[in-house]
C-alpha positions as CSV (number, residue, x, y, z in Angstrom):
1,M,157.0,-110.2,28.3
2,A,155.9,-107.7,25.7
3,A,159.1,-105.7,26.1
4,E,161.1,-108.8,25.1
5,F,159.5,-108.6,21.7
6,D,159.7,-104.8,21.4
7,C,155.9,-104.6,21.9
8,F,153.2,-103.3,24.2
9,V,149.9,-104.7,25.3
10,E,146.6,-103.0,24.4
11,Y,143.5,-104.4,26.1
12,G,140.1,-104.8,24.5
13,A,138.0,-107.9,24.3
14,C,141.3,-109.7,24.6
15,P,144.9,-108.6,25.0
16,H,146.6,-107.5,21.8
17,L,150.4,-107.4,21.4
18,K,151.4,-104.5,19.2
19,L,154.8,-103.4,18.0
20,Q,156.4,-100.3,19.5
21,G,156.8,-97.5,17.0
22,G,153.8,-97.9,14.8
23,G,151.4,-100.2,16.8
24,Q,151.1,-102.9,14.2
25,E,149.3,-105.8,15.9
26,V,151.3,-109.1,15.9
27,A,149.2,-111.2,18.2
28,A,146.0,-111.5,20.2
29,V,145.3,-113.9,23.1
30,Q,141.8,-115.0,24.0
31,D,142.3,-116.4,27.5
32,W,139.0,-116.2,29.2
33,S,138.0,-119.8,28.9
34,T,139.6,-123.1,30.0
35,M,142.0,-122.8,27.1
36,A,143.8,-120.0,25.4
37,L,143.6,-119.2,21.7
38,V,146.5,-117.2,20.1
39,F,146.1,-115.4,16.9
40,L,149.3,-114.3,15.1
41,R,149.8,-111.9,12.2
42,P,150.9,-113.9,9.1
43,G,154.5,-113.2,8.3
44,Y,155.5,-112.1,11.8
45,E,159.2,-113.1,11.9
46,R,159.3,-113.9,15.6
47,A,156.0,-115.8,15.7
48,E,157.6,-119.1,16.8
49,D,159.6,-117.5,19.6
50,L,156.5,-115.6,20.7
51,L,154.4,-118.8,20.9
52,I,157.0,-120.6,22.9
53,R,157.3,-117.7,25.4
54,L,153.5,-117.4,25.6
55,R,153.2,-121.1,26.3
56,G,155.5,-120.8,29.3
57,V,153.6,-117.7,30.6
58,L,150.1,-119.1,30.1
59,A,150.7,-122.7,31.2
60,P,149.5,-123.7,34.7
61,Q,152.3,-123.9,37.2
62,G,154.3,-127.1,37.0
63,E,153.3,-127.8,33.3
64,V,155.2,-127.0,30.2
């Protein structure tokens, strides 16, 4: 999914989505509990598209 947004994933305490060519962080996902929290960089132009895509990826099968 990261490639769809011209990004790569860097793992730390939670997965971080960073832009190719500079590594600016655009999102982080805390997904180790019964819910996922998504943190987005303010002003990221593709934030809404990213959230929609993440919802589909993180949702339990059969739910969306």
